Every structure is written in structure tokens, then in C-alpha cells.
Amino acid sequence: ICPGARRTVVDASPPLRARAVVQMTYTGAIRSCERSGRWEEGLAFMDDMKERGIRPDTRAHNVLLSAVCKAGRWDEAKALLH
């Protein structure tokens, strides 16, 4: 974690801090899926985030977009942009 992100998490209130940690964990899982070519699992993680009320941030969207683009899944990429 970069120092600025860590400071934001540490300074946040406990519920906000917990949400940020969960969000970063999901993003890390999506990144692992992107790196291993498992875009469908990354998409499932994104759906799970949303179902649990955790709003995916720009980083999570970009990583998932990268995963589907690397797989040549253009329809899924377009859907992520809308």
C-alpha cells in the first residue's frame, strides 16, 4: 500500500476504515484474476462487491476492464463502461 492510501485508511473512522480495507481486498482479488487471465472470476468478485453494498472504486473498475480487454471480451468491456 502506498503511504498516502494507508494514511487515508488509518485516519478514517472505524466503519469507513473497515469498508476501505474490504474494498482494497476485493480490488486485489480482481487484480489477481486479471493477471491470471481469469476475467470471469474478476467479474464475479465485482458483482459480489455490489451485492454486499461495497461500491467499487475506479481502480477496481480499471483492473476488471483490463482483464476483459486482455481476454478480447469486448461486449463485457463495453458493459463495464456503461
PDB file of C-alpha atoms in Angstrom:
ATOM      1  CA  ILE A   1       0.000   0.000   0.000  1.00  0.00           C
ATOM      2  CA  CYS A   2       1.317   3.407  -0.841  1.00  0.00           C
ATOM      3  CA  PRO A   3       1.831   5.758   2.153  1.00  0.00           C
ATOM      4  CA  GLY A   4      -0.948   8.149   1.126  1.00  0.00           C
ATOM      5  CA  ALA A   5      -3.544   5.394   0.842  1.00  0.00           C
ATOM      6  CA  ARG A   6      -2.503   3.912   4.165  1.00  0.00           C
ATOM      7  CA  ARG A   7      -2.798   7.288   5.886  1.00  0.00           C
ATOM      8  CA  THR A   8      -6.331   7.679   4.492  1.00  0.00           C
ATOM      9  CA  VAL A   9      -7.316   4.262   5.811  1.00  0.00           C
ATOM     10  CA  VAL A  10      -5.692   4.764   9.217  1.00  0.00           C
ATOM     11  CA  ASP A  11      -7.196   8.234   9.724  1.00  0.00           C
ATOM     12  CA  ALA A  12     -10.701   7.162   8.748  1.00  0.00           C
ATOM     13  CA  SER A  13     -13.406   6.336  11.262  1.00  0.00           C
ATOM     14  CA  PRO A  14     -13.597   2.611  12.139  1.00  0.00           C
ATOM     15  CA  PRO A  15     -16.583   1.780   9.849  1.00  0.00           C
ATOM     16  CA  LEU A  16     -15.067   3.745   6.989  1.00  0.00           C
ATOM     17  CA  ARG A  17     -11.656   2.176   7.593  1.00  0.00           C
ATOM     18  CA  ALA A  18     -13.170  -1.320   7.535  1.00  0.00           C
ATOM     19  CA  ARG A  19     -15.003  -0.556   4.277  1.00  0.00           C
ATOM     20  CA  ALA A  20     -11.796   0.752   2.687  1.00  0.00           C
ATOM     21  CA  VAL A  21      -9.892  -2.388   3.703  1.00  0.00           C
ATOM     22  CA  VAL A  22     -12.624  -4.610   2.270  1.00  0.00           C
ATOM     23  CA  GLN A  23     -12.661  -2.544  -0.929  1.00  0.00           C
ATOM     24  CA  MET A  24      -8.877  -2.857  -1.299  1.00  0.00           C
ATOM     25  CA  THR A  25      -9.081  -6.602  -0.655  1.00  0.00           C
ATOM     26  CA  TYR A  26     -11.667  -7.042  -3.399  1.00  0.00           C
ATOM     27  CA  THR A  27      -9.607  -4.922  -5.779  1.00  0.00           C
ATOM     28  CA  GLY A  28      -6.559  -7.066  -5.019  1.00  0.00           C
ATOM     29  CA  ALA A  29      -8.554 -10.210  -5.748  1.00  0.00           C
ATOM     30  CA  ILE A  30      -9.767  -8.746  -9.052  1.00  0.00           C
ATOM     31  CA  ARG A  31      -6.171  -7.822  -9.914  1.00  0.00           C
ATOM     32  CA  SER A  32      -5.089 -11.418  -9.266  1.00  0.00           C
ATOM     33  CA  CYS A  33      -7.815 -12.596 -11.623  1.00  0.00           C
ATOM     34  CA  GLU A  34      -6.675 -10.061 -14.229  1.00  0.00           C
ATOM     35  CA  ARG A  35      -3.067 -11.224 -14.015  1.00  0.00           C
ATOM     36  CA  SER A  36      -4.020 -14.895 -14.306  1.00  0.00           C
ATOM     37  CA  GLY A  37      -6.454 -14.415 -17.194  1.00  0.00           C
ATOM     38  CA  ARG A  38      -9.489 -15.329 -15.105  1.00  0.00           C
ATOM     39  CA  TRP A  39     -11.707 -12.410 -16.094  1.00  0.00           C
ATOM     40  CA  GLU A  40     -14.933 -14.287 -15.259  1.00  0.00           C
ATOM     41  CA  GLU A  41     -13.854 -14.673 -11.642  1.00  0.00           C
ATOM     42  CA  GLY A  42     -12.921 -10.995 -11.546  1.00  0.00           C
ATOM     43  CA  LEU A  43     -16.394 -10.136 -12.777  1.00  0.00           C
ATOM     44  CA  ALA A  44     -17.860 -12.366 -10.059  1.00  0.00           C
ATOM     45  CA  PHE A  45     -15.828 -10.507  -7.416  1.00  0.00           C
ATOM     46  CA  MET A  46     -17.147  -7.193  -8.764  1.00  0.00           C
ATOM     47  CA  ASP A  47     -20.728  -8.478  -8.633  1.00  0.00           C
ATOM     48  CA  ASP A  48     -20.161  -9.719  -5.085  1.00  0.00           C
ATOM     49  CA  MET A  49     -18.860  -6.293  -4.047  1.00  0.00           C
ATOM     50  CA  LYS A  50     -22.002  -4.647  -5.357  1.00  0.00           C
ATOM     51  CA  GLU A  51     -24.298  -7.215  -3.721  1.00  0.00           C
ATOM     52  CA  ARG A  52     -22.620  -6.545  -0.368  1.00  0.00           C
ATOM     53  CA  GLY A  53     -23.081  -2.785  -0.733  1.00  0.00           C
ATOM     54  CA  ILE A  54     -19.395  -2.072  -1.336  1.00  0.00           C
ATOM     55  CA  ARG A  55     -19.064   0.485  -4.085  1.00  0.00           C
ATOM     56  CA  PRO A  56     -16.260  -0.483  -6.489  1.00  0.00           C
ATOM     57  CA  ASP A  57     -13.813   2.373  -6.955  1.00  0.00           C
ATOM     58  CA  THR A  58     -12.109   3.486 -10.163  1.00  0.00           C
ATOM     59  CA  ARG A  59      -9.156   1.194  -9.523  1.00  0.00           C
ATOM     60  CA  ALA A  60     -11.380  -1.908  -9.297  1.00  0.00           C
ATOM     61  CA  HIS A  61     -13.194  -0.924 -12.497  1.00  0.00           C
ATOM     62  CA  ASN A  62      -9.937  -0.297 -14.355  1.00  0.00           C
ATOM     63  CA  VAL A  63      -8.432  -3.622 -13.305  1.00  0.00           C
ATOM     64  CA  LEU A  64     -11.550  -5.512 -14.354  1.00  0.00           C
ATOM     65  CA  LEU A  65     -11.701  -3.579 -17.623  1.00  0.00           C
ATOM     66  CA  SER A  66      -8.092  -4.566 -18.278  1.00  0.00           C
ATOM     67  CA  ALA A  67      -8.940  -8.211 -17.582  1.00  0.00           C
ATOM     68  CA  VAL A  68     -11.844  -8.364 -20.009  1.00  0.00           C
ATOM     69  CA  CYS A  69      -9.933  -6.458 -22.687  1.00  0.00           C
ATOM     70  CA  LYS A  70      -6.951  -8.813 -22.434  1.00  0.00           C
ATOM     71  CA  ALA A  71      -9.385 -11.693 -22.941  1.00  0.00           C
ATOM     72  CA  GLY A  72     -10.872  -9.989 -26.008  1.00  0.00           C
ATOM     73  CA  ARG A  73     -14.289  -9.764 -24.361  1.00  0.00           C
ATOM     74  CA  TRP A  74     -15.365  -6.501 -25.970  1.00  0.00           C
ATOM     75  CA  ASP A  75     -19.066  -6.761 -25.090  1.00  0.00           C
ATOM     76  CA  GLU A  76     -18.224  -7.175 -21.415  1.00  0.00           C
ATOM     77  CA  ALA A  77     -15.789  -4.252 -21.649  1.00  0.00           C
ATOM     78  CA  LYS A  78     -18.485  -2.029 -23.147  1.00  0.00           C
ATOM     79  CA  ALA A  79     -20.940  -3.092 -20.437  1.00  0.00           C
ATOM     80  CA  LEU A  80     -18.426  -2.066 -17.744  1.00  0.00           C
ATOM     81  CA  LEU A  81     -18.193   1.391 -19.283  1.00  0.00           C
ATOM     82  CA  HIS A  82     -21.950   1.990 -19.004  1.00  0.00           C
TER      83      HIS A  82
END
